[in-house]
Amino acid sequence: MGKRKISSTNTKNRDYLKNECGTMYALTLLAGRWKMTILHKLSKNELRFTELKNCIPNISDRMLSLHLKEMENDGLVERIVFAEVPPKVEYKLTESTQDLIAIWDKLDTWGNKHRAIQESEIQ
Amino acid sequence: MGKRKISSTNTKNRDYLKNECGTMYALTLLAGRWKMTILHKLSKNELRFTELKNCIPNISDRMLSLHLKEMENDGLVERIVFAEVPPKVEYKLTESTQDLIAIWDKLDTWGNKHRAIQESEIQ
DNA sequence: TTAGAAGCTTACAATTTTGTTAGAAATGGG
DNA sequence: CCCATTTCTAACAAAATTGTAAGCTTCTAA
């Protein structure tokens, strides 16, 4: 998330995989610890930095900021600055990202079903 | 992937998020560097360890082994051992995981579309 | 004048993930 | 006996991600 050593095998592999197919690309964009949660919160309405922070327990300023910036770069969220003091900044999903939300429903269903299977087999 | 310090904030946050919803749970299971690729290869037919290794450039024995073991634990793949020497082991998707493949199509489409948008905006 | 709000950033430390290299076990072939 | 094969594992090193603590800026209210 911070700096990366672009010549490392690690980074080369990451980039290679990112170009494999759309699925891998998508998952690469979504990979940060709190990204899905942030997107999920924003799927209901736009929110300010502090509002996001307050509705995501345990996230730190740094992580929130880092993730938002990356997602802005990746075209997942939009950042809207109001010329006020103290500053007011709102975040919202881009149009493209809204299509993603629909897919989550399926993944959500799958995830819950799979978890149920897993838990029943542990007995 | 290796050992984890179960009491760390890092791990606590991970676990918290894993229980948030089915989507987060699913993504947690899929999060390793090569996991999606492995599942993708297995979606066509079962494969032996070495076959997987040969069709995934750059993956190391260790990573392949680690990911397969985790995915077996997580009910994503099945491991079938043949009583032969030298050993023969085949991996295949579980039934549950096959349903996941269908979802990928949508994510793949979204990913490709989103990437196109991103690339066109960089100009 | 001191404090507080909002949205960040910086420096650093802890933790986790990934990669590298070597090698183990069991057996058949030469 | 020596080597190759297959499926891993162990020890270690490198790199990436995440977390912690503090501080910055600009104004307004107390």
PDB file of C-alpha atoms in Angstrom, chain A:
ATOM      1  CA  MET A   1       0.000   0.000   0.000  1.00  0.00           C
ATOM      2  CA  GLY A   2       2.820   2.343   0.793  1.00  0.00           C
ATOM      3  CA  LYS A   3       5.912   2.259  -1.388  1.00  0.00           C
ATOM      4  CA  ARG A   4       6.729  -0.679  -3.620  1.00  0.00           C
ATOM      5  CA  LYS A   5      10.017  -1.878  -4.988  1.00  0.00           C
ATOM      6  CA  ILE A   6       9.024  -2.085  -8.617  1.00  0.00           C
ATOM      7  CA  SER A   7      11.732  -4.471  -9.644  1.00  0.00           C
ATOM      8  CA  SER A   8      10.997  -7.157  -7.079  1.00  0.00           C
ATOM      9  CA  THR A   9       9.757 -10.566  -8.079  1.00  0.00           C
ATOM     10  CA  ASN A  10       6.852  -9.887  -5.805  1.00  0.00           C
ATOM     11  CA  THR A  11       5.785  -6.836  -7.773  1.00  0.00           C
ATOM     12  CA  LYS A  12       6.442  -8.481 -11.114  1.00  0.00           C
ATOM     13  CA  ASN A  13       4.179 -11.352 -10.181  1.00  0.00           C
ATOM     14  CA  ARG A  14       1.512  -8.986  -8.967  1.00  0.00           C
ATOM     15  CA  ASP A  15       1.547  -7.075 -12.215  1.00  0.00           C
ATOM     16  CA  TYR A  16       1.585 -10.205 -14.285  1.00  0.00           C
ATOM     17  CA  LEU A  17      -1.490 -11.498 -12.515  1.00  0.00           C
ATOM     18  CA  LYS A  18      -3.277  -8.182 -12.720  1.00  0.00           C
ATOM     19  CA  ASN A  19      -3.174  -8.461 -16.493  1.00  0.00           C
ATOM     20  CA  GLU A  20      -4.308 -12.050 -16.642  1.00  0.00           C
ATOM     21  CA  CYS A  21      -8.020 -11.351 -16.844  1.00  0.00           C
ATOM     22  CA  GLY A  22     -10.737  -9.002 -15.714  1.00  0.00           C
ATOM     23  CA  THR A  23     -11.397 -10.965 -12.570  1.00  0.00           C
ATOM     24  CA  MET A  24      -7.842 -10.740 -11.377  1.00  0.00           C
ATOM     25  CA  TYR A  25      -7.726  -7.092 -12.255  1.00  0.00           C
ATOM     26  CA  ALA A  26     -10.889  -6.420 -10.285  1.00  0.00           C
ATOM     27  CA  LEU A  27      -9.666  -8.312  -7.266  1.00  0.00           C
ATOM     28  CA  THR A  28      -6.390  -6.452  -7.329  1.00  0.00           C
ATOM     29  CA  LEU A  29      -8.229  -3.161  -7.051  1.00  0.00           C
ATOM     30  CA  LEU A  30     -10.304  -4.460  -4.194  1.00  0.00           C
ATOM     31  CA  ALA A  31      -7.526  -6.027  -2.218  1.00  0.00           C
ATOM     32  CA  GLY A  32      -6.897  -3.619   0.668  1.00  0.00           C
ATOM     33  CA  ARG A  33      -8.030  -4.556   4.137  1.00  0.00           C
ATOM     34  CA  TRP A  34     -10.850  -2.018   4.428  1.00  0.00           C
ATOM     35  CA  LYS A  35     -11.688  -1.293   0.816  1.00  0.00           C
ATOM     36  CA  MET A  36     -14.758  -3.433   0.483  1.00  0.00           C
ATOM     37  CA  THR A  37     -16.173  -2.078   3.695  1.00  0.00           C
ATOM     38  CA  ILE A  38     -15.622   1.482   2.580  1.00  0.00           C
ATOM     39  CA  LEU A  39     -17.300   0.820  -0.737  1.00  0.00           C
ATOM     40  CA  HIS A  40     -20.132  -0.894   1.031  1.00  0.00           C
ATOM     41  CA  LYS A  41     -20.779   2.117   3.245  1.00  0.00           C
ATOM     42  CA  LEU A  42     -20.601   4.430   0.256  1.00  0.00           C
ATOM     43  CA  SER A  43     -23.063   2.302  -1.658  1.00  0.00           C
ATOM     44  CA  LYS A  44     -25.872   3.732   0.456  1.00  0.00           C
ATOM     45  CA  ASN A  45     -24.957   7.380   0.247  1.00  0.00           C
ATOM     46  CA  GLU A  46     -21.992   9.645  -0.078  1.00  0.00           C
ATOM     47  CA  LEU A  47     -20.123  10.216   3.141  1.00  0.00           C
ATOM     48  CA  ARG A  48     -17.543  12.546   4.545  1.00  0.00           C
ATOM     49  CA  PHE A  49     -14.168  11.406   5.783  1.00  0.00           C
ATOM     50  CA  THR A  50     -15.203  11.585   9.403  1.00  0.00           C
ATOM     51  CA  GLU A  51     -18.500   9.922   8.777  1.00  0.00           C
ATOM     52  CA  LEU A  52     -16.737   7.000   7.195  1.00  0.00           C
ATOM     53  CA  LYS A  53     -14.341   6.867  10.060  1.00  0.00           C
ATOM     54  CA  ASN A  54     -17.129   6.797  12.592  1.00  0.00           C
ATOM     55  CA  CYS A  55     -19.049   4.030  10.921  1.00  0.00           C
ATOM     56  CA  ILE A  56     -16.068   1.743  10.449  1.00  0.00           C
ATOM     57  CA  PRO A  57     -14.878   0.622  13.852  1.00  0.00           C
ATOM     58  CA  ASN A  58     -11.120   0.292  14.271  1.00  0.00           C
ATOM     59  CA  ILE A  59     -10.034   1.890  11.041  1.00  0.00           C
ATOM     60  CA  SER A  60      -7.308   4.475  11.504  1.00  0.00           C
ATOM     61  CA  ASP A  61      -7.046   7.863   9.815  1.00  0.00           C
ATOM     62  CA  ARG A  62      -4.057   6.638   7.915  1.00  0.00           C
ATOM     63  CA  MET A  63      -5.678   3.519   6.534  1.00  0.00           C
ATOM     64  CA  LEU A  64      -8.837   5.324   5.590  1.00  0.00           C
ATOM     65  CA  SER A  65      -6.895   8.023   3.831  1.00  0.00           C
ATOM     66  CA  LEU A  66      -4.609   5.586   2.059  1.00  0.00           C
ATOM     67  CA  HIS A  67      -7.419   3.420   0.809  1.00  0.00           C
ATOM     68  CA  LEU A  68      -9.530   6.323  -0.327  1.00  0.00           C
ATOM     69  CA  LYS A  69      -6.653   7.771  -2.273  1.00  0.00           C
ATOM     70  CA  GLU A  70      -5.922   4.506  -4.006  1.00  0.00           C
ATOM     71  CA  MET A  71      -9.532   3.950  -4.845  1.00  0.00           C
ATOM     72  CA  GLU A  72      -9.755   7.437  -6.240  1.00  0.00           C
ATOM     73  CA  ASN A  73      -6.781   6.706  -8.469  1.00  0.00           C
ATOM     74  CA  ASP A  74      -8.353   3.443  -9.516  1.00  0.00           C
ATOM     75  CA  GLY A  75     -11.591   5.132 -10.497  1.00  0.00           C
ATOM     76  CA  LEU A  76     -13.609   3.477  -7.772  1.00  0.00           C
ATOM     77  CA  VAL A  77     -14.589   6.552  -5.789  1.00  0.00           C
ATOM     78  CA  GLU A  78     -14.938  10.248  -6.414  1.00  0.00           C
ATOM     79  CA  ARG A  79     -13.698  12.916  -4.079  1.00  0.00           C
ATOM     80  CA  ILE A  80     -15.711  16.097  -3.808  1.00  0.00           C
ATOM     81  CA  VAL A  81     -14.224  19.054  -2.014  1.00  0.00           C
ATOM     82  CA  PHE A  82     -16.354  21.879  -0.667  1.00  0.00           C
ATOM     83  CA  ALA A  83     -14.752  25.258  -0.169  1.00  0.00           C
ATOM     84  CA  GLU A  84     -15.512  25.532   3.505  1.00  0.00           C
ATOM     85  CA  VAL A  85     -13.706  25.829   6.755  1.00  0.00           C
ATOM     86  CA  PRO A  86     -13.224  23.531   8.469  1.00  0.00           C
ATOM     87  CA  PRO A  87     -12.813  21.477   5.304  1.00  0.00           C
ATOM     88  CA  LYS A  88     -15.631  19.368   3.972  1.00  0.00           C
ATOM     89  CA  VAL A  89     -14.901  16.499   1.651  1.00  0.00           C
ATOM     90  CA  GLU A  90     -17.363  13.955   0.414  1.00  0.00           C
ATOM     91  CA  TYR A  91     -16.731  10.594  -1.123  1.00  0.00           C
ATOM     92  CA  LYS A  92     -19.040   8.748  -3.445  1.00  0.00           C
ATOM     93  CA  LEU A  93     -18.932   5.764  -5.736  1.00  0.00           C
ATOM     94  CA  THR A  94     -18.228   6.272  -9.403  1.00  0.00           C
ATOM     95  CA  GLU A  95     -20.785   5.045 -11.879  1.00  0.00           C
ATOM     96  CA  SER A  96     -18.614   2.106 -12.795  1.00  0.00           C
ATOM     97  CA  THR A  97     -18.361   1.016  -9.193  1.00  0.00           C
ATOM     98  CA  GLN A  98     -22.092   0.976  -8.779  1.00  0.00           C
ATOM     99  CA  ASP A  99     -22.299  -1.867 -11.253  1.00  0.00           C
ATOM    100  CA  LEU A 100     -19.943  -3.741  -9.017  1.00  0.00           C
ATOM    101  CA  ILE A 101     -22.358  -3.619  -6.124  1.00  0.00           C
ATOM    102  CA  ALA A 102     -24.824  -5.762  -8.005  1.00  0.00           C
ATOM    103  CA  ILE A 103     -22.234  -8.463  -8.333  1.00  0.00           C
ATOM    104  CA  TRP A 104     -21.623  -8.454  -4.616  1.00  0.00           C
ATOM    105  CA  ASP A 105     -25.099  -9.735  -3.966  1.00  0.00           C
ATOM    106  CA  LYS A 106     -24.170 -12.937  -5.708  1.00  0.00           C
ATOM    107  CA  LEU A 107     -20.867 -13.154  -3.949  1.00  0.00           C
ATOM    108  CA  ASP A 108     -22.585 -12.440  -0.662  1.00  0.00           C
ATOM    109  CA  THR A 109     -25.025 -15.262  -1.234  1.00  0.00           C
ATOM    110  CA  TRP A 110     -22.265 -17.609  -2.226  1.00  0.00           C
ATOM    111  CA  GLY A 111     -20.150 -16.608   0.764  1.00  0.00           C
ATOM    112  CA  ASN A 112     -22.906 -17.173   3.265  1.00  0.00           C
ATOM    113  CA  LYS A 113     -23.794 -20.520   1.777  1.00  0.00           C
ATOM    114  CA  HIS A 114     -20.198 -21.630   1.676  1.00  0.00           C
ATOM    115  CA  ARG A 115     -19.609 -20.553   5.242  1.00  0.00           C
ATOM    116  CA  ALA A 116     -22.622 -22.540   6.352  1.00  0.00           C
ATOM    117  CA  ILE A 117     -21.253 -25.632   4.640  1.00  0.00           C
ATOM    118  CA  GLN A 118     -17.850 -25.100   6.189  1.00  0.00           C
ATOM    119  CA  GLU A 119     -19.209 -24.656   9.659  1.00  0.00           C
ATOM    120  CA  SER A 120     -21.447 -27.683   9.443  1.00  0.00           C
ATOM    121  CA  GLU A 121     -18.500 -29.845   8.463  1.00  0.00           C
ATOM    122  CA  ILE A 122     -16.343 -28.830  11.368  1.00  0.00           C
ATOM    123  CA  GLN A 123     -18.573 -30.496  13.943  1.00  0.00           C
TER     124      GLN A 123
END
